[in-house]
CSV table of C-alpha atoms in Angstrom, one decimal:
chain,number,residue,atom,x,y,z
A,16,MET,CA,179.6,7.3,-8.5
A,17,ASP,CA,178.8,3.8,-7.2
A,18,ILE,CA,178.1,1.4,-10.0
A,19,ASN,CA,176.8,-2.0,-9.1
A,20,THR,CA,178.1,-5.0,-10.9
A,21,ALA,CA,175.9,-6.2,-13.8
A,22,GLN,CA,174.0,-9.4,-12.8
A,23,GLU,CA,173.1,-12.0,-15.3
A,24,LEU,CA,170.3,-14.5,-15.7
A,25,ILE,CA,170.2,-17.3,-18.3
A,26,VAL,CA,166.9,-19.1,-18.7
A,27,ASP,CA,165.1,-21.2,-21.3
A,28,ALA,CA,163.3,-18.8,-23.6
A,29,LYS,CA,159.8,-20.0,-22.6
A,30,VAL,CA,156.9,-17.8,-21.8
A,31,GLU,CA,156.2,-19.7,-18.5
A,32,ASN,CA,159.6,-18.4,-17.3
A,33,LEU,CA,158.3,-14.8,-17.3
A,34,PRO,CA,157.7,-14.6,-13.6
A,35,LEU,CA,161.2,-15.8,-12.9
A,36,VAL,CA,162.6,-13.0,-15.2
A,37,ASN,CA,160.4,-10.3,-13.6
A,38,GLU,CA,161.5,-11.5,-10.1
A,39,PHE,CA,165.2,-11.3,-11.1
A,40,VAL,CA,164.9,-7.8,-12.4
A,41,GLU,CA,163.0,-6.7,-9.3
A,42,LYS,CA,165.6,-8.1,-7.1
A,43,VAL,CA,168.5,-6.4,-8.9
A,44,MET,CA,166.6,-3.1,-8.9
A,45,ALA,CA,165.5,-3.3,-5.2
A,46,PRO,CA,168.4,-1.1,-4.0
A,47,LEU,CA,167.1,1.8,-6.1
A,48,GLU,CA,163.7,1.6,-4.3
A,49,PRO,CA,161.7,2.2,-7.5
A,50,SER,CA,158.2,3.5,-7.2
A,51,MET,CA,155.3,1.2,-8.0
A,52,LYS,CA,154.8,3.0,-11.3
A,53,VAL,CA,158.4,2.6,-12.4
A,54,GLN,CA,158.4,-1.0,-11.3
A,55,MET,CA,155.3,-1.6,-13.4
A,56,GLN,CA,156.9,0.1,-16.4
A,57,ILE,CA,160.0,-2.0,-16.1
A,58,ASP,CA,157.9,-5.2,-15.7
A,59,LEU,CA,156.1,-4.3,-18.9
A,60,VAL,CA,159.3,-3.7,-20.8
A,61,VAL,CA,160.9,-6.9,-19.5
A,62,GLU,CA,157.8,-8.9,-20.4
A,63,GLU,CA,157.5,-7.6,-23.9
A,64,ILE,CA,161.1,-8.2,-24.8
A,65,PHE,CA,161.3,-11.6,-23.1
A,66,VAL,CA,158.0,-12.8,-24.6
A,67,ASN,CA,159.1,-11.8,-28.0
A,68,ILE,CA,162.3,-13.9,-27.6
A,69,ALA,CA,160.3,-16.8,-26.2
A,70,ASN,CA,157.7,-16.7,-29.0
A,71,TYR,CA,159.8,-15.9,-32.1
A,72,ALA,CA,163.6,-16.1,-31.7
A,73,TYR,CA,164.0,-19.8,-32.1
A,74,GLY,CA,161.0,-20.5,-34.3
A,75,GLU,CA,159.7,-24.0,-33.5
A,76,GLY,CA,163.0,-24.8,-31.7
A,77,GLN,CA,164.2,-24.0,-28.2
A,78,GLY,CA,167.0,-21.8,-26.9
A,79,LYS,CA,168.2,-19.6,-24.2
A,80,ALA,CA,167.5,-16.0,-23.3
A,81,ILE,CA,170.3,-14.1,-21.5
A,82,LEU,CA,169.5,-11.0,-19.5
A,83,GLN,CA,172.1,-8.7,-17.9
A,84,VAL,CA,170.8,-6.0,-15.5
A,85,GLN,CA,172.9,-3.2,-14.1
A,86,VAL,CA,171.8,-0.4,-11.9
A,87,THR,CA,173.6,2.8,-11.2
A,88,ASP,CA,172.6,5.0,-8.3
A,89,SER,CA,174.1,8.3,-9.3
A,90,PRO,CA,172.1,9.1,-11.3
A,91,PRO,CA,169.6,6.4,-10.5
A,92,ALA,CA,169.1,4.3,-13.7
A,93,VAL,CA,168.9,0.8,-14.9
A,94,GLU,CA,170.4,-0.9,-18.0
A,95,LEU,CA,168.9,-4.1,-19.3
A,96,VAL,CA,170.6,-6.1,-22.0
A,97,PHE,CA,168.6,-9.0,-23.6
A,98,MET,CA,170.5,-11.5,-25.7
A,99,ASP,CA,169.4,-14.5,-27.7
A,100,GLU,CA,171.0,-16.7,-30.4
A,101,GLY,CA,168.0,-17.0,-32.6
A,102,MET,CA,167.3,-15.7,-36.0
A,103,PRO,CA,168.7,-12.2,-36.5
A,104,TYR,CA,165.8,-9.9,-35.9
A,105,ASN,CA,165.7,-6.2,-35.1
A,106,PRO,CA,162.3,-5.5,-33.3
A,107,LEU,CA,162.9,-1.7,-33.7
A,108,ASP,CA,162.5,-2.1,-37.5
A,109,ARG,CA,159.0,-3.2,-37.1
A,110,GLU,CA,156.3,-0.7,-38.3
A,111,GLU,CA,154.8,0.9,-35.3
A,112,PRO,CA,151.1,0.6,-34.6
A,113,ASP,CA,149.2,3.9,-34.5
A,114,PRO,CA,147.5,4.8,-31.2
A,115,GLU,CA,145.1,7.0,-33.2
A,116,GLN,CA,143.7,4.1,-35.1
A,117,SER,CA,140.0,3.2,-34.6
A,118,LEU,CA,138.8,-0.1,-33.3
A,119,GLU,CA,138.0,-1.2,-36.9
A,120,GLU,CA,141.4,-0.4,-38.3
A,121,ARG,CA,143.4,-1.5,-35.4
A,122,LYS,CA,145.5,-4.6,-35.8
A,123,ILE,CA,145.5,-7.2,-33.0
A,124,GLY,CA,149.2,-7.3,-32.4
A,125,GLY,CA,152.3,-5.1,-32.5
A,126,TRP,CA,151.8,-3.2,-29.3
A,127,GLY,CA,154.7,-4.9,-27.4
A,128,ILE,CA,157.6,-2.9,-28.9
A,129,PHE,CA,155.5,0.2,-28.9
A,130,LEU,CA,155.1,-0.1,-25.1
A,131,VAL,CA,158.8,-0.8,-24.7
A,132,LYS,CA,159.7,2.4,-26.6
A,133,LYS,CA,157.2,4.4,-24.5
A,134,ASN,CA,158.6,3.2,-21.2
A,135,VAL,CA,162.4,3.5,-21.6
A,136,ASP,CA,164.7,6.4,-22.4
A,137,GLU,CA,166.9,4.6,-24.9
A,138,VAL,CA,166.7,1.3,-26.8
A,139,THR,CA,169.4,0.0,-29.2
A,140,TYR,CA,169.7,-3.1,-31.3
A,141,ALA,CA,172.8,-4.9,-32.4
A,142,PHE,CA,173.6,-8.3,-33.9
A,143,SER,CA,177.0,-9.5,-32.9
A,144,GLU,CA,178.8,-12.9,-32.7
A,145,GLY,CA,175.6,-14.7,-33.6
A,146,LYS,CA,173.5,-12.9,-30.9
A,147,ASN,CA,170.6,-10.5,-31.1
A,148,ILE,CA,171.5,-7.8,-28.5
A,149,LEU,CA,168.8,-5.4,-27.3
A,150,THR,CA,170.0,-2.8,-24.8
A,151,LEU,CA,167.5,-0.6,-22.9
A,152,ARG,CA,168.2,2.2,-20.5
A,153,LYS,CA,165.8,3.9,-18.2
A,154,LYS,CA,166.3,6.7,-15.6
A,155,ILE,CA,164.7,6.0,-12.3
A,156,SER,CA,163.4,9.3,-10.9
B,8,MET,CA,145.4,-14.3,-12.2
B,9,GLU,CA,142.0,-15.3,-11.1
B,10,ILE,CA,138.9,-15.0,-13.3
B,11,LYS,CA,135.4,-14.8,-11.8
B,12,LYS,CA,132.3,-14.9,-13.9
B,13,GLU,CA,128.8,-13.9,-13.0
B,14,GLN,CA,126.0,-14.3,-15.5
B,15,ASN,CA,122.5,-12.8,-15.3
B,16,GLY,CA,120.6,-13.6,-18.4
B,17,ALA,CA,122.3,-11.9,-21.3
B,18,ALA,CA,124.5,-9.9,-19.0
B,19,LEU,CA,127.9,-11.2,-18.0
B,20,THR,CA,130.4,-9.8,-15.5
B,21,ILE,CA,134.0,-11.0,-15.7
B,22,ALA,CA,136.2,-10.0,-12.8
B,23,LEU,CA,140.0,-10.3,-13.3
B,24,SER,CA,142.4,-10.2,-10.4
B,25,GLY,CA,146.2,-10.1,-10.5
B,26,ARG,CA,148.2,-9.7,-13.6
B,27,LEU,CA,147.0,-9.9,-17.2
B,28,ASP,CA,150.3,-10.9,-18.8
B,29,ALA,CA,151.6,-13.2,-21.5
B,30,VAL,CA,151.3,-16.2,-19.0
B,31,THR,CA,147.7,-15.5,-18.0
B,32,ALA,CA,146.2,-13.8,-21.1
B,33,PRO,CA,145.5,-17.2,-22.8
B,34,ASP,CA,143.1,-18.0,-19.9
B,35,PHE,CA,141.2,-14.8,-20.4
B,36,ASP,CA,141.2,-15.4,-24.2
B,37,LYS,CA,139.5,-18.8,-23.6
B,38,VAL,CA,136.7,-17.1,-21.7
B,39,VAL,CA,136.3,-14.5,-24.5
B,40,GLN,CA,136.2,-17.2,-27.1
B,41,ASN,CA,133.9,-19.6,-25.3
B,42,ASP,CA,131.6,-17.7,-23.0
B,43,LEU,CA,130.3,-14.7,-24.9
B,44,THR,CA,127.7,-16.5,-27.0
B,45,GLY,CA,124.3,-14.8,-26.5
B,46,ILE,CA,125.8,-12.1,-24.2
B,47,THR,CA,124.7,-8.6,-25.1
B,48,ASP,CA,126.0,-6.8,-22.0
B,49,LEU,CA,129.6,-7.5,-20.9
B,50,THR,CA,131.2,-5.9,-17.9
B,51,LEU,CA,134.9,-6.4,-17.1
B,52,ASP,CA,135.6,-5.7,-13.5
B,53,PHE,CA,139.2,-4.6,-13.1
B,54,SER,CA,139.2,-3.6,-9.5
B,55,GLU,CA,141.7,-6.3,-8.6
B,56,LEU,CA,143.7,-6.1,-11.8
B,57,VAL,CA,147.1,-4.6,-11.1
B,58,TYR,CA,148.9,-5.0,-14.5
B,59,VAL,CA,148.2,-5.4,-18.2
B,60,ALA,CA,150.7,-6.1,-21.0
B,61,SER,CA,150.3,-6.3,-24.7
B,62,ALA,CA,149.2,-9.9,-24.5
B,63,GLY,CA,146.2,-8.7,-22.4
B,64,LEU,CA,145.5,-5.8,-24.7
B,65,ARG,CA,145.2,-8.2,-27.6
B,66,VAL,CA,142.4,-10.1,-25.8
B,67,LEU,CA,140.7,-6.8,-24.8
B,68,LEU,CA,140.7,-5.8,-28.5
B,69,LEU,CA,139.2,-9.1,-29.6
B,70,ALA,CA,136.5,-8.9,-26.9
B,71,GLN,CA,135.7,-5.3,-27.8
B,72,LYS,CA,135.5,-6.1,-31.5
B,73,ARG,CA,133.1,-9.0,-30.8
B,74,MET,CA,130.9,-7.1,-28.4
B,75,LYS,CA,130.5,-4.2,-30.8
B,76,LYS,CA,128.8,-6.7,-33.1
B,77,GLN,CA,126.5,-8.3,-30.5
B,78,GLY,CA,126.0,-5.7,-27.7
B,79,SER,CA,128.1,-3.6,-25.5
B,80,MET,CA,131.2,-3.9,-23.3
B,81,LYS,CA,132.4,-1.8,-20.4
B,82,LEU,CA,135.4,-1.8,-18.1
B,83,VAL,CA,134.8,-0.8,-14.5
B,84,HIS,CA,137.1,0.1,-11.6
B,85,VAL,CA,140.3,0.4,-13.7
B,86,SER,CA,143.4,1.1,-11.6
B,87,LYS,CA,145.8,3.9,-12.5
B,88,ASP,CA,148.6,1.6,-13.7
B,89,VAL,CA,146.3,-0.3,-16.0
B,90,LYS,CA,144.7,3.0,-17.2
B,91,ASP,CA,148.2,4.3,-18.0
B,92,VAL,CA,148.8,1.5,-20.4
B,93,LEU,CA,145.4,1.9,-22.1
B,94,GLU,CA,146.2,5.6,-22.5
B,95,MET,CA,149.6,5.1,-24.0
B,96,THR,CA,148.3,2.8,-26.7
B,97,GLY,CA,145.1,4.7,-27.5
B,98,PHE,CA,143.0,1.8,-26.4
B,99,ILE,CA,141.2,4.1,-24.0
B,100,ASP,CA,139.6,5.9,-27.0
B,101,PHE,CA,137.3,3.1,-28.0
B,102,LEU,CA,136.9,1.3,-24.7
B,103,THR,CA,134.1,2.4,-22.4
B,104,ILE,CA,135.5,2.9,-18.9
B,105,GLU,CA,133.3,3.6,-15.9
B,106,ASP,CA,134.2,4.0,-12.2
């Protein structure tokens, strides 16, 4: 099994850095030649997590987001690890919105984490050494 | 993302191209907040839209809620990827989507 080395990106946790983060992930994943659909799903997951960190982790203050990406080719899969040093927050604890809800009942927000869970195979949260650590795994078929 | 608007009386067509993500959704939000006064027939043309994330869904929901009060809204030429996201989240159930 050939395992590529994990690659790391450290950026200011600001929404305007989203294209930079997407580009980094696309570059690391390129050897797997993911389909357009898989790439779109990964973009979506990366966006929702990164934007959550950018908007909420540091409150009114500023800080960094750290992203480690590792691909394996046998079986083809990607692991994404997002870290921040903001307030301890487990996004997986948040109450999930209900896709059956009508227009009138439907809340405006809360769909980000829902989309993350729908588009990866595994997501785990840990708080360790002052860092929120969210680890996502997805098989690339 | 590029936003093109075409108004014909009380009918407005908004064509979005590119990515409706957290970076670009605020621009679409501005259009929804400012340009729907007096509009009874809103068409969102997604033929050039390749991607939508939750920040975009939020604006779509606001637009749909508003148009339900004052007229109607439909989405046209929605790509497969964008439709997938609308399906996953159940948004497809209350949006009107035409080819």
